[in-house]
Short mmCIF file of C-alpha atoms and ligand atoms in Angstrom, two decimals:
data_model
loop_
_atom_site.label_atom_id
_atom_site.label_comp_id
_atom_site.label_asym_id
_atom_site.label_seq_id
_atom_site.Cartn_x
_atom_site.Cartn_y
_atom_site.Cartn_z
CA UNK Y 1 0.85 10.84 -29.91
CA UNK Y 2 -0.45 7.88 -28.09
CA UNK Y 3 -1.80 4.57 -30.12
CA UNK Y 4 -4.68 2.87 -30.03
CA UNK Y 5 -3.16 -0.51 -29.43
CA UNK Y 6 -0.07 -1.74 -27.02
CA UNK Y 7 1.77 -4.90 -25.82
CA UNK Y 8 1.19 -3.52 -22.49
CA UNK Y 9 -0.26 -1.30 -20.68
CA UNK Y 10 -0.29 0.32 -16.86
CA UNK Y 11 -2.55 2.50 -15.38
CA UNK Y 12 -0.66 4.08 -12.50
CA UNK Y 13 2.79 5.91 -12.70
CA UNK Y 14 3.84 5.41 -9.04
CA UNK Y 15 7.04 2.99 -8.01
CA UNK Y 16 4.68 -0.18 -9.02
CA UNK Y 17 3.57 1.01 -12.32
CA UNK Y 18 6.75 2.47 -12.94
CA UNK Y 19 8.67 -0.95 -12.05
CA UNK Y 20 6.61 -2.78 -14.01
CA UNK Y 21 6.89 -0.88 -17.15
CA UNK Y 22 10.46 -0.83 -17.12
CA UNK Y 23 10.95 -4.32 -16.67
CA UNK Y 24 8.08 -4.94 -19.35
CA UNK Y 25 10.39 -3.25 -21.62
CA UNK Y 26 13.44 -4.63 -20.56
CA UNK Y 27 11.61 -7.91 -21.19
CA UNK Y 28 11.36 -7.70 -24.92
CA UNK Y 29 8.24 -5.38 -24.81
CA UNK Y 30 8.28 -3.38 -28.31
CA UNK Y 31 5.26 -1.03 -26.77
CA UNK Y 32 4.45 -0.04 -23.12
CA UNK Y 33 1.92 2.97 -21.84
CA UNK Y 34 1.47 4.19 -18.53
CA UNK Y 35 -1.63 5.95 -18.08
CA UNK Y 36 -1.73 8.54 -14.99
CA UNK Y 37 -4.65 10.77 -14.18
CA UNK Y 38 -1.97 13.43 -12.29
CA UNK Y 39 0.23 15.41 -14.76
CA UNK Y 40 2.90 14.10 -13.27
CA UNK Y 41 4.73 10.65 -13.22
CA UNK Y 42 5.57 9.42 -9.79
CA UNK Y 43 2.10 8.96 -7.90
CA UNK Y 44 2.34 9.05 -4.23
CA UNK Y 45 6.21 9.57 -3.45
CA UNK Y 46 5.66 13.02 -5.15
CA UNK Y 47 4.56 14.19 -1.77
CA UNK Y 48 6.93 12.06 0.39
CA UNK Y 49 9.14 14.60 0.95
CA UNK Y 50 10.52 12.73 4.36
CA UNK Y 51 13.64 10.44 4.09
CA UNK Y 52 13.58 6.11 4.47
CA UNK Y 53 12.46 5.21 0.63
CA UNK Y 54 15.11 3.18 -0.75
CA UNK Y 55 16.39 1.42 2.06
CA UNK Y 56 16.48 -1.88 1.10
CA UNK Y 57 16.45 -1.93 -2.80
CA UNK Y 58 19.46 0.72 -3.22
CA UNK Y 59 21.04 0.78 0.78
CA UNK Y 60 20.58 4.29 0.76
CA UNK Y 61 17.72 6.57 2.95
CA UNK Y 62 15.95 9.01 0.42
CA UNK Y 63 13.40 11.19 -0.22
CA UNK Y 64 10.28 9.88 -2.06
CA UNK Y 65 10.72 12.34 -5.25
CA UNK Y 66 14.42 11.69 -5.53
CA UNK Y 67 13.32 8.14 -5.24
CA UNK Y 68 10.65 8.24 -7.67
CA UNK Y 69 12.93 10.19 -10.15
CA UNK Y 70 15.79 7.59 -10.46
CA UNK Y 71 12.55 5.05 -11.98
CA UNK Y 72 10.59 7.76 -13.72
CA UNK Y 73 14.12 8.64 -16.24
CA UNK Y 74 14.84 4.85 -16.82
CA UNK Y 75 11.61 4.57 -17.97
CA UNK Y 76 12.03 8.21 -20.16
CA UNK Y 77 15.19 6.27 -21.03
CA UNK Y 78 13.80 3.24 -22.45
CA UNK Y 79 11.08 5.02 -24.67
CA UNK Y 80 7.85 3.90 -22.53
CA UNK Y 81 5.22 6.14 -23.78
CA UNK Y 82 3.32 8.26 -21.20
CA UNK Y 83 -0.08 9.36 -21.16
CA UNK Y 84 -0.41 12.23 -17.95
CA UNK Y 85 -3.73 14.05 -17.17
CA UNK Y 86 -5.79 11.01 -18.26
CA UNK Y 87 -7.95 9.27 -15.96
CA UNK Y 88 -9.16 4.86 -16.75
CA UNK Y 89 -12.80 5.29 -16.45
CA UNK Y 90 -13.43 2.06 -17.47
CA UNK Y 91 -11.77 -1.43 -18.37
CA UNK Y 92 -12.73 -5.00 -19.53
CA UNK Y 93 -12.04 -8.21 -19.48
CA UNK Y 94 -10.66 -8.56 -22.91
CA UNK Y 95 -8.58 -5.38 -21.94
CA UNK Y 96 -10.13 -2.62 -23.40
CA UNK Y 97 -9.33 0.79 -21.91
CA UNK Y 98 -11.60 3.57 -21.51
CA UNK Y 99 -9.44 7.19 -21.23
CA UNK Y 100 -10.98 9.95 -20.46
CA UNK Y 101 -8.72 13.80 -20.80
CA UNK Y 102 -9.08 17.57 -21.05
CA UNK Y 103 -6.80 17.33 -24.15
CA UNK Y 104 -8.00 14.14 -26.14
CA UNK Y 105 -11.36 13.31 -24.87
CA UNK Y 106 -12.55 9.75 -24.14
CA UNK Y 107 -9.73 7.19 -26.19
CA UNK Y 108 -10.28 3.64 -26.33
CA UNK Y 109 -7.13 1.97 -26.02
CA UNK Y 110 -6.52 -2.32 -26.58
CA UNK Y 111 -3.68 -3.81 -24.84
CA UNK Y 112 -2.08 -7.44 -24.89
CA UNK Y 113 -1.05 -7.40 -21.03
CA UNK Y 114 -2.56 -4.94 -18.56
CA UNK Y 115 -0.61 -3.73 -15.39
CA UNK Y 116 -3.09 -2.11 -12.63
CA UNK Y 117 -0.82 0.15 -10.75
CA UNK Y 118 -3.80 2.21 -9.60
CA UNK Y 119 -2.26 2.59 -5.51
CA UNK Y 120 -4.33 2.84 -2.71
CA UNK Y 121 -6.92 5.69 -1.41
CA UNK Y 122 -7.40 7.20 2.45
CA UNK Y 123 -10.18 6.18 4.21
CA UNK Y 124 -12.44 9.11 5.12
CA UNK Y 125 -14.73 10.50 8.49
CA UNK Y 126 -17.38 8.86 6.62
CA UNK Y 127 -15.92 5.72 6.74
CA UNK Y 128 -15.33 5.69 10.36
CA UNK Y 129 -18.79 7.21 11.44
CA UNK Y 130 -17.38 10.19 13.41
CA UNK Y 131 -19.77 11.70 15.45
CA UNK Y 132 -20.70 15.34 15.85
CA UNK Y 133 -21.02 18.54 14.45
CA UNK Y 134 -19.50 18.71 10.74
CA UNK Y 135 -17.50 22.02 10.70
CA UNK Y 136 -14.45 22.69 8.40
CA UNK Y 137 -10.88 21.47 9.55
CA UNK Y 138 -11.21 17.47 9.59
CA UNK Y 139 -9.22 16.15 6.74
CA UNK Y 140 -7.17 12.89 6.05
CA UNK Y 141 -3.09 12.94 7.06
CA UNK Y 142 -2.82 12.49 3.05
CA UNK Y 143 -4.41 15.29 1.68
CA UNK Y 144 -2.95 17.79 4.41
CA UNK Y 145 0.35 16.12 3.63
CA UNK Y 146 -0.48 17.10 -0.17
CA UNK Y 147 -1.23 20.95 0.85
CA UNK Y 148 1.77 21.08 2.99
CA UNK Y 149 4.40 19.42 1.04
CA UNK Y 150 3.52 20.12 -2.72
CA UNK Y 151 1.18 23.31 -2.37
CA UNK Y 152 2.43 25.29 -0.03
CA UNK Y 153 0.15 25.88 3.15
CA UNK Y 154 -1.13 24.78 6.24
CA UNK Y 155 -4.25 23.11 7.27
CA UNK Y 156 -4.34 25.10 10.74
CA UNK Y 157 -2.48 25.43 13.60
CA UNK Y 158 -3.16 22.93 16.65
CA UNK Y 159 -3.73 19.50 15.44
CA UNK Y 160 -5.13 16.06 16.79
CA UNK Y 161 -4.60 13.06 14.86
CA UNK Y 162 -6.86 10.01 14.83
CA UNK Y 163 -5.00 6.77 14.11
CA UNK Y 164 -0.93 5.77 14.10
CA UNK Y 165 -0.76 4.73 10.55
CA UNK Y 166 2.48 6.12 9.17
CA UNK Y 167 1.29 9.04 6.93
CA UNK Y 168 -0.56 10.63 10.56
CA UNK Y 169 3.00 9.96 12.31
CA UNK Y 170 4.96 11.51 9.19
CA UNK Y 171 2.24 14.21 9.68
CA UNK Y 172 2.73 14.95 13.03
CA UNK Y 173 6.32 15.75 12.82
CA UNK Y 174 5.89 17.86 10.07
CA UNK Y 175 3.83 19.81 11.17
CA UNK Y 176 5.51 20.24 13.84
CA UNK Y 177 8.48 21.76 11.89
CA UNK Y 178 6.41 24.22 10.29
CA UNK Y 179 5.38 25.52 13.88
CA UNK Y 180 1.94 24.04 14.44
CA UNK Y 181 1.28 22.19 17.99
CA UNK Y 182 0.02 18.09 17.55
CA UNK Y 183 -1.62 17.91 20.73
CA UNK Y 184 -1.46 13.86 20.20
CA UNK Y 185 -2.04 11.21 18.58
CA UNK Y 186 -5.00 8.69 18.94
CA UNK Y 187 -4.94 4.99 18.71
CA UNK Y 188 -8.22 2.89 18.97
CA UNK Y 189 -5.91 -0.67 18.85
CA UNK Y 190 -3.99 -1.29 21.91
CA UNK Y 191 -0.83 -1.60 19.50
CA UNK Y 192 0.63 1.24 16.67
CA UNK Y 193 -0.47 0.49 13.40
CA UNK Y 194 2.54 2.43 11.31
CA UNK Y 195 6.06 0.99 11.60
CA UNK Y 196 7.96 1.55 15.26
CA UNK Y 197 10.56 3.39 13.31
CA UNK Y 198 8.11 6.21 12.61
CA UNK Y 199 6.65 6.50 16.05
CA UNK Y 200 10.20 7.24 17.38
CA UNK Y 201 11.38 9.32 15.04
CA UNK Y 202 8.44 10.87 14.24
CA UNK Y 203 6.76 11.03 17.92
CA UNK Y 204 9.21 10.31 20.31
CA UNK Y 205 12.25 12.63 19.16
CA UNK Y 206 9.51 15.55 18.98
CA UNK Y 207 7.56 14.50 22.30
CA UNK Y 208 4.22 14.42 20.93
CA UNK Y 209 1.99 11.76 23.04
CA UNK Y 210 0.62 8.61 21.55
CA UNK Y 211 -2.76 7.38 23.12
CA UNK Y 212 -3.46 3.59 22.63
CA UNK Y 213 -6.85 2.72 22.70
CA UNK Y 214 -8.39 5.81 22.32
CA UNK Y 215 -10.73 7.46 20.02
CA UNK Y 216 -12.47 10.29 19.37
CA UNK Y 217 -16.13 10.57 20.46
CA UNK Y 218 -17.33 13.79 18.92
CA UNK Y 219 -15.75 16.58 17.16
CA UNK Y 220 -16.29 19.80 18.26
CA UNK Y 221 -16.99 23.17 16.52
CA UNK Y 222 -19.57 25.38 14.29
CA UNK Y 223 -17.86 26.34 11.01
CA UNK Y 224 -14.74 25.70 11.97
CA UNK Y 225 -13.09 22.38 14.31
CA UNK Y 226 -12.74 24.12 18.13
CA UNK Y 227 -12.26 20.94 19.89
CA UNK Y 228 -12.37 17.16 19.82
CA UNK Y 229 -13.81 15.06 22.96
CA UNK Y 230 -11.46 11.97 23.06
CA UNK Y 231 -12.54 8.82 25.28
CA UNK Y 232 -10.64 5.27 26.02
CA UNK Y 233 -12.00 1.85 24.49
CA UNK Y 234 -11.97 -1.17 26.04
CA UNK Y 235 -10.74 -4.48 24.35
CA UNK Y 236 -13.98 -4.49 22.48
CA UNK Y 237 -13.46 -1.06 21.26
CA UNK Y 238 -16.33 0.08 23.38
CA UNK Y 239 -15.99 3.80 25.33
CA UNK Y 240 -15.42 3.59 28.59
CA UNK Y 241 -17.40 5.85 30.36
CA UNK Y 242 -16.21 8.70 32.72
CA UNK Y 243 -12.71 8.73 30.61
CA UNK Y 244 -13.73 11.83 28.09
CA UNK Y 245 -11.56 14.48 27.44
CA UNK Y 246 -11.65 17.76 25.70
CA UNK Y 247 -8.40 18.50 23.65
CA UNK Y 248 -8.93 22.23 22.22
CA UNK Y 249 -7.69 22.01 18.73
CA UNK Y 250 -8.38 23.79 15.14
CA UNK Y 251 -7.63 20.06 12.78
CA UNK Y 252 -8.11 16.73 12.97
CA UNK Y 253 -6.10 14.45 11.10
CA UNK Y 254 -7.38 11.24 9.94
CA UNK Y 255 -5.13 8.39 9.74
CA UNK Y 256 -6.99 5.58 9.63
CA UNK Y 257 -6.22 3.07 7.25
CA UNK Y 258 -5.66 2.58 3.19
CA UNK Y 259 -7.99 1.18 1.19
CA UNK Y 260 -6.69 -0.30 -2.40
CA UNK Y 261 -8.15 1.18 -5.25
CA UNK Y 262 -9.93 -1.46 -7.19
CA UNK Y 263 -12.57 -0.13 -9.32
CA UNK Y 264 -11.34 -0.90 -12.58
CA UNK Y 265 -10.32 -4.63 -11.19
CA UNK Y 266 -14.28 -4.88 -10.21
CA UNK Y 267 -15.33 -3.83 -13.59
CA UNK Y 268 -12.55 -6.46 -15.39
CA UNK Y 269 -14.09 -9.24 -13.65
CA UNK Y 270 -10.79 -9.59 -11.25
CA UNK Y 271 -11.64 -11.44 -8.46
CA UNK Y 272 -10.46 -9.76 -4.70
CA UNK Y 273 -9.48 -11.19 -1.82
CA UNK Y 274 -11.85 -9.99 1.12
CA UNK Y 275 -8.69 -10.02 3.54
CA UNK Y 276 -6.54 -7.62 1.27
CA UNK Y 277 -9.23 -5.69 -0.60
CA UNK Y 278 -7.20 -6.15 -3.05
CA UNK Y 279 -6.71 -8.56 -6.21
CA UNK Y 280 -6.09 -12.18 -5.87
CA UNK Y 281 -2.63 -13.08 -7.68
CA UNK Y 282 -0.09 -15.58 -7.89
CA UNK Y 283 3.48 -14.90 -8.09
CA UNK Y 284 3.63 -13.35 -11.40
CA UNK Y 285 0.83 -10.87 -9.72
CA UNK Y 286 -1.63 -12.09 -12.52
CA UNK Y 287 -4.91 -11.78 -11.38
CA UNK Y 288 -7.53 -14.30 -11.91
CA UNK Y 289 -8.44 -12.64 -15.33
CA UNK Y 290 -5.61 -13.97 -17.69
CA UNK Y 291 -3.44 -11.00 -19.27
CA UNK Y 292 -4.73 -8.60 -16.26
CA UNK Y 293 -1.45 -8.45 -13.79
CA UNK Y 294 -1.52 -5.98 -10.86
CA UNK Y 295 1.66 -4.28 -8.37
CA UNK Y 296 1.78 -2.73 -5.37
CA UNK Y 297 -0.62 -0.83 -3.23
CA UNK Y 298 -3.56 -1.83 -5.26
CA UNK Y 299 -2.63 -5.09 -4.42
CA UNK Y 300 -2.12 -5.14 -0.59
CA UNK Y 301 -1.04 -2.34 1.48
CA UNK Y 302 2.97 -2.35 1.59
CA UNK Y 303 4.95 -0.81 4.11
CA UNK Y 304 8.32 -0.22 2.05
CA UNK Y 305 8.20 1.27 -1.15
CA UNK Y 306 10.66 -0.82 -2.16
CA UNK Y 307 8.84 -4.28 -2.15
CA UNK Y 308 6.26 -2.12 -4.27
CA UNK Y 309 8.97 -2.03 -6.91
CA UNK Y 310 10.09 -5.28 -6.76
CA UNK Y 311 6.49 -6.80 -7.01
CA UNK Y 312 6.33 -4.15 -9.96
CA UNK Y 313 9.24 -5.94 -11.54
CA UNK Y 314 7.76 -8.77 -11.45
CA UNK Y 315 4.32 -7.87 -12.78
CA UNK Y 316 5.95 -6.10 -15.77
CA UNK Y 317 8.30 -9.64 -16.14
CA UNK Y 318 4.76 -11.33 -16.19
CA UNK Y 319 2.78 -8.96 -18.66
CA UNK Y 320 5.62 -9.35 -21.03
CA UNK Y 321 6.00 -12.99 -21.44
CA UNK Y 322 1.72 -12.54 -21.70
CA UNK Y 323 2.17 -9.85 -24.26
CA UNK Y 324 4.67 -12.43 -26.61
CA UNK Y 325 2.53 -15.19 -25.98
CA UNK Y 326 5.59 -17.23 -23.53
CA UNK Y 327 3.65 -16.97 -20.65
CA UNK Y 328 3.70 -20.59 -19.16
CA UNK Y 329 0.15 -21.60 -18.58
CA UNK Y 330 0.05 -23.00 -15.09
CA UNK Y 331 -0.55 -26.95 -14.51
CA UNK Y 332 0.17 -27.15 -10.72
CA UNK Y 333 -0.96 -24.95 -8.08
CA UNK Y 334 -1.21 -24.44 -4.75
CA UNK Y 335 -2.84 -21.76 -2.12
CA UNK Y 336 -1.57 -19.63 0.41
CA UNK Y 337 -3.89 -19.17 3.48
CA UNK Y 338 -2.85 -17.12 7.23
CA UNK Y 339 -2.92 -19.61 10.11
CA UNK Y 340 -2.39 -18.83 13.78
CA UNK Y 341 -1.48 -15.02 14.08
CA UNK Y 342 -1.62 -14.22 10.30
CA UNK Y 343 -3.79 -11.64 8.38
CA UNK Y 344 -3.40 -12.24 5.04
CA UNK Y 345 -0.71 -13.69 2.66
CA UNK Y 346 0.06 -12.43 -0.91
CA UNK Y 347 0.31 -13.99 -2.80
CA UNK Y 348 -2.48 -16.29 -3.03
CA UNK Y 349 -1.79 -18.98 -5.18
CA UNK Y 350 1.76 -20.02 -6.29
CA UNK Y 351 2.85 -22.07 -9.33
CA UNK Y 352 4.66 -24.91 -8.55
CA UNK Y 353 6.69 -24.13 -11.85
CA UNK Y 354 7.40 -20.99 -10.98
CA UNK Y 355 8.78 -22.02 -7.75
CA UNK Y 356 11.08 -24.06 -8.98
CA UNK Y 357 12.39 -21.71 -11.41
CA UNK Y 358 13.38 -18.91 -9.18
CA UNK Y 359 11.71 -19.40 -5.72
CA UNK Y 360 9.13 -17.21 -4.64
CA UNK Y 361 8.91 -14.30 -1.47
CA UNK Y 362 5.65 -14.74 0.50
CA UNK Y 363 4.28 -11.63 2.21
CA UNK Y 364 1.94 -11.55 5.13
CA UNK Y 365 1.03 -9.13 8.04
CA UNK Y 366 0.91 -10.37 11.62
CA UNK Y 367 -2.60 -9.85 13.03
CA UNK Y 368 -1.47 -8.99 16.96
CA UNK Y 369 2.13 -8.11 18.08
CA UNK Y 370 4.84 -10.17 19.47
CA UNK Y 371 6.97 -8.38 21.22
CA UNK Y 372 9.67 -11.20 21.64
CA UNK Y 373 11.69 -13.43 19.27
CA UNK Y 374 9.30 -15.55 16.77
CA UNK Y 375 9.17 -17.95 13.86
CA UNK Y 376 7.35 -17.68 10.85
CA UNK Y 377 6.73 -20.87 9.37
CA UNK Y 378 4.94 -22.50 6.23
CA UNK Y 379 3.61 -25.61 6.78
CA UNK Y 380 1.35 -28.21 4.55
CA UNK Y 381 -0.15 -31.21 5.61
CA UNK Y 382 1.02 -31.06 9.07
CA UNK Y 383 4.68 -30.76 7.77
CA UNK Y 384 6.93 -27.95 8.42
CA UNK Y 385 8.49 -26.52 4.57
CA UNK Y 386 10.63 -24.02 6.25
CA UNK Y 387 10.76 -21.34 8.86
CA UNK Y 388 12.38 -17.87 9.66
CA UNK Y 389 13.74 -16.19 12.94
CA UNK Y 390 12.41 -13.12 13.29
CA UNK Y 391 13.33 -10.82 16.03
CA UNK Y 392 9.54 -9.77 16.81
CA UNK Y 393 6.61 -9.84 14.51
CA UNK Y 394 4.10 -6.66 14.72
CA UNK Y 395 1.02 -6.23 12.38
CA UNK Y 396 2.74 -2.37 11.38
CA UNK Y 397 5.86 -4.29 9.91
CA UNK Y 398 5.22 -6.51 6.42
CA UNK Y 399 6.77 -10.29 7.53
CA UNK Y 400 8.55 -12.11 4.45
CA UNK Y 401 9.49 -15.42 4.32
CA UNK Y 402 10.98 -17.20 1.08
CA UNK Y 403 10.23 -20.11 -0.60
CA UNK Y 404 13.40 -21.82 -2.58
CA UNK Y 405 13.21 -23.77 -5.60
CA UNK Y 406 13.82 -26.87 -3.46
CA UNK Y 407 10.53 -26.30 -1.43
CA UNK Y 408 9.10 -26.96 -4.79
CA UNK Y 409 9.51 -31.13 -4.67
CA UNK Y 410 7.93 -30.67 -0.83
CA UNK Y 411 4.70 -28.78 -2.06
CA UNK Y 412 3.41 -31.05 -4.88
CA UNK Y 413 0.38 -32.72 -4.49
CA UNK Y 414 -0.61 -30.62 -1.34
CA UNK Y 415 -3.50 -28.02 -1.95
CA UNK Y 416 -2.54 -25.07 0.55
CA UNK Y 417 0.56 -24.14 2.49
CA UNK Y 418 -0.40 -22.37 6.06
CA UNK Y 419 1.79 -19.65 7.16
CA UNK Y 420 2.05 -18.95 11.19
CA UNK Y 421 3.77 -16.18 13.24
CA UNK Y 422 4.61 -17.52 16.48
CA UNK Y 423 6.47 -16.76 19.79
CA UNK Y 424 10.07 -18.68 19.63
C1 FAD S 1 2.30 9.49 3.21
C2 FAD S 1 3.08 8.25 2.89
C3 FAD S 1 4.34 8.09 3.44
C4 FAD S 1 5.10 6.97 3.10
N1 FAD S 1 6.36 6.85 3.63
C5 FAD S 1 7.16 5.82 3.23
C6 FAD S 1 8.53 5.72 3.67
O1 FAD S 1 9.02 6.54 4.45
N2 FAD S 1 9.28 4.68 3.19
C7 FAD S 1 8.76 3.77 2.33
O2 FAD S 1 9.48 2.85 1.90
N3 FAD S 1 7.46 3.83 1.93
C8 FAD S 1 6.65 4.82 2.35
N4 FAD S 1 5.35 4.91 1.92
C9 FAD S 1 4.81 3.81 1.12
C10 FAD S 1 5.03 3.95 -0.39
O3 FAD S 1 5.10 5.29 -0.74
C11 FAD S 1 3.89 3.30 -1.10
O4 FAD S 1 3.86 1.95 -0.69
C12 FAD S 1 4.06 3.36 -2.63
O5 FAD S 1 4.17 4.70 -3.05
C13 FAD S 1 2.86 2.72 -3.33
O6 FAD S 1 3.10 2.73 -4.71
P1 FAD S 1 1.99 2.39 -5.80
O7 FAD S 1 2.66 2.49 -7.13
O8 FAD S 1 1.32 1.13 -5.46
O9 FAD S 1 0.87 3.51 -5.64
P2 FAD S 1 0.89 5.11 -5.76
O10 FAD S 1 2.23 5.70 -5.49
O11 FAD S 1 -0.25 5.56 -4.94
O12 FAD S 1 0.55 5.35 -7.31
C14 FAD S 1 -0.71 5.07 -7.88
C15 FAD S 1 -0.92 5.98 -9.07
O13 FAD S 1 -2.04 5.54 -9.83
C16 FAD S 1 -2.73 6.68 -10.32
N5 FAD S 1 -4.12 6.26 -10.66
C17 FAD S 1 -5.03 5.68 -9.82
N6 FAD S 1 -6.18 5.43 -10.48
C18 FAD S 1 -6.00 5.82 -11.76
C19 FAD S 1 -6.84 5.82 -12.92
N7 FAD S 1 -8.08 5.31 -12.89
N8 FAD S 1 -6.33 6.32 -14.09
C20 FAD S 1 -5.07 6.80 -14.13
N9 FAD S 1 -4.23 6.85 -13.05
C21 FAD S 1 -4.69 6.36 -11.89
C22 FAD S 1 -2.65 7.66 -9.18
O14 FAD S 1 -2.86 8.98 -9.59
C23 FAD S 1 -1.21 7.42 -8.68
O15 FAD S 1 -0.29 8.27 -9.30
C24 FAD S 1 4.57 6.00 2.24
C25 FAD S 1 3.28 6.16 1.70
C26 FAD S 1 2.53 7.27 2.02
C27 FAD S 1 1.13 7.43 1.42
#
């Protein structure tokens, strides 16, 4: 039976509500929910059947559910209540939850510390402005990974997928083992946008062709997808005329970016970054409503599951010193902001405090690729903090760099450290 009232709560069960939870509880937490509109725990690793989660966090390459499970029975372990089948229609400021279920209609629900776990969503044909006819047999890499993977049949039978994010690469080659033909995949960017290890494993070992700057023009068919007319862009993204093509095909994939979910951080008066769509946190992943933390995909899009889970941990480390009232209120801070070659970086404001404490991993995404040895470097005020050899930088492939404790004594008084990506 779940209560009205918690020390903390998280709406999302996948690895970054899951993290956080457990570490909530391991943090002195008496009470922790996880709210999850799916009847399962696990969110989006359920249907990750593939290999490579787990990599880095346990040094060992496996599937999403098995990866999933080890989280989901520590948490069944350490008595966090669970609340499946319930969708968060609504939250506020003073974090009040709104749950709406089959079972127990709409429950309000009061929490100390919020967690929003909430993940990320595909972006859709409508989002792109495809052009042509609008038959059956377009449908994001996701949601044919879903049908494949957890319910059992195919979308059709000769595929052509728009966009080398890593679900459409994933896609491609598993479709392929269940016998279908991926005629190729489509790039409009002149570089992949999914990590290199998927494109050769998932492209290259199966000899399916990748297309950079390409797109498709029009899609093809009546009631059902016959063909797609494909065309190259130039560096402004414009068609180049004269370089159509008809590929014959019965689906097309769309995998064309993530977008974080943050409906509920709209209506709790979070404020979002325009660069991440996601919220703007420092490195507890507090948002800039106090008691509101957030984790993973919602927050940026990760590559590795695993740095979901770690930014979980620290999220539910956060919401628990909220929840007792030990939560240090911060009394020096300082921005992040992407210099030359750099996206974003997460996360956006640091506490000097915290810094010293336990130093503090920045995470960033390099806008265009560097296919050659490179720094990443933080530098305020014209000074250089630190750097990091990395062997190439490439905007598929999350960049870390870490701040120590020491960096601390170098950052105070300074309003903003830069980050760059670089050729070495
Ligand atoms: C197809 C695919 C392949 C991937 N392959 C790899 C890989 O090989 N290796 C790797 O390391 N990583 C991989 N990843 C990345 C990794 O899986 C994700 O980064 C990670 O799962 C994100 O976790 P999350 O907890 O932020 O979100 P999710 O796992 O998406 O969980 C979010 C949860 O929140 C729930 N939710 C949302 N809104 C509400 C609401 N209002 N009320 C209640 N519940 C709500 C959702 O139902 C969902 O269960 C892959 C991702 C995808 C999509």
């Amino acid at each position: 039976m779940t209560k009205n009232e918690y020390d903390v709560v998280v709406v999302g069960s996948g690895p970054g509500g899951l993290a956080s939870a457990i570490e909530a509880k391991k943090n002195g937490t008496e009470d922790v929910l996880i709210i999850e509109r799916d009847t399962e725990l696990g969110g989006i690793l359920l249907q990750c059947i593939h290999n490579g989660f787990g990599v880095e966090l346990f040094k060992e390459d496996l599937p999403g559910p098995s990866y999933a499970q080890r989280f989901i029975q520590e948490a069944l372990d350490l008595k966090v209540d669970t609340l499946l089948d319930s969708m968060v229609l609504e939250a506020t400021p003073d974090r009040r939850l709104f749950v709406t279920s089959r079972k127990g209609g709409i429950q309000e629900i009061q929490a100390k510390a919020l967690i929003f776990a909430m993940g990320c969503r595909e972006r859709t044909r409508a989002q792109i402005r495809l052009p042509g006819t609008r038959p059956a047999g377009v449908y994001t890499a996701g949601t044919a990974q879903r049908w494949v993977n957890v319910e059992g049949f195919m979308p059709g039978k000769r595929f052509v997928i728009l966009g080398s994010g890593d679900i459409g690469m994933i896609m491609a080659r598993r479709l392929t083992f269940e016998g279908a033909k991926v005629e190729r995949v489509l790039e409009i960017m002149p570089f992949l946008s999914g990590l290199m290890r998927n494109y050769v494993q998932c492209l290259q070992d199966f000899d399916i062709p990748l297309q950079l700057q390409h797109t498709v023009k029009r899609i093809i068919g009546d009631r059902r997808v016959e063909a797609v007319e494909t065309v190259a862009v130039d560096e402004r993204f414009q068609p180049i005329d004269g370089t159509e093509e008809i590929i014959p095909c019965d689906t097309l994939l769309l995998s064309v970016g993530l977008i974080p979910e943050n409906e509920l951080s709209r209506q709790a008066g979070i404020t979002l970054d325009p660069l991440t769509s996601g919220p703007i946190v420092d490195s507890r992943f507090q948002t800039s409503v106090p008691g509101i933390f957030s984790a993973g995909n919602v927050v940026h899009v990760y590559d590795l599951v695993d740095w979901v889970t770690q930014a979980g941990f620290e999220a539910g480390r956060g919401a628990a010193l909220y929840a007792q009232g030990k939560l240090p209120v911060s009394t020096s801070t300082i921005q992040t902001a992407g210099g030359d070659n750099v996206r974003y970086v997460v996360p956006q404001r640091i506490d000097l405090e915290a810094l010293a404490q336990s130093g503090i991993p920045l995470q960033m995404r390099a806008r265009l690729p560097i296919e050659e040895p490179a720094w990443v470097e933080a530098v305020t005020n014209g000074q250089q903090i630190t750097r990091r050899a990395l062997p190439y930088a490439r905007p598929g492939e999350m960049v870390t760099l870490n701040l120590r404790p020491d960096h601390a004594d170098d950052l105070r008084g300074a309003d903003t450290i830069t980050l760059n990506i670089m050729k070495r």
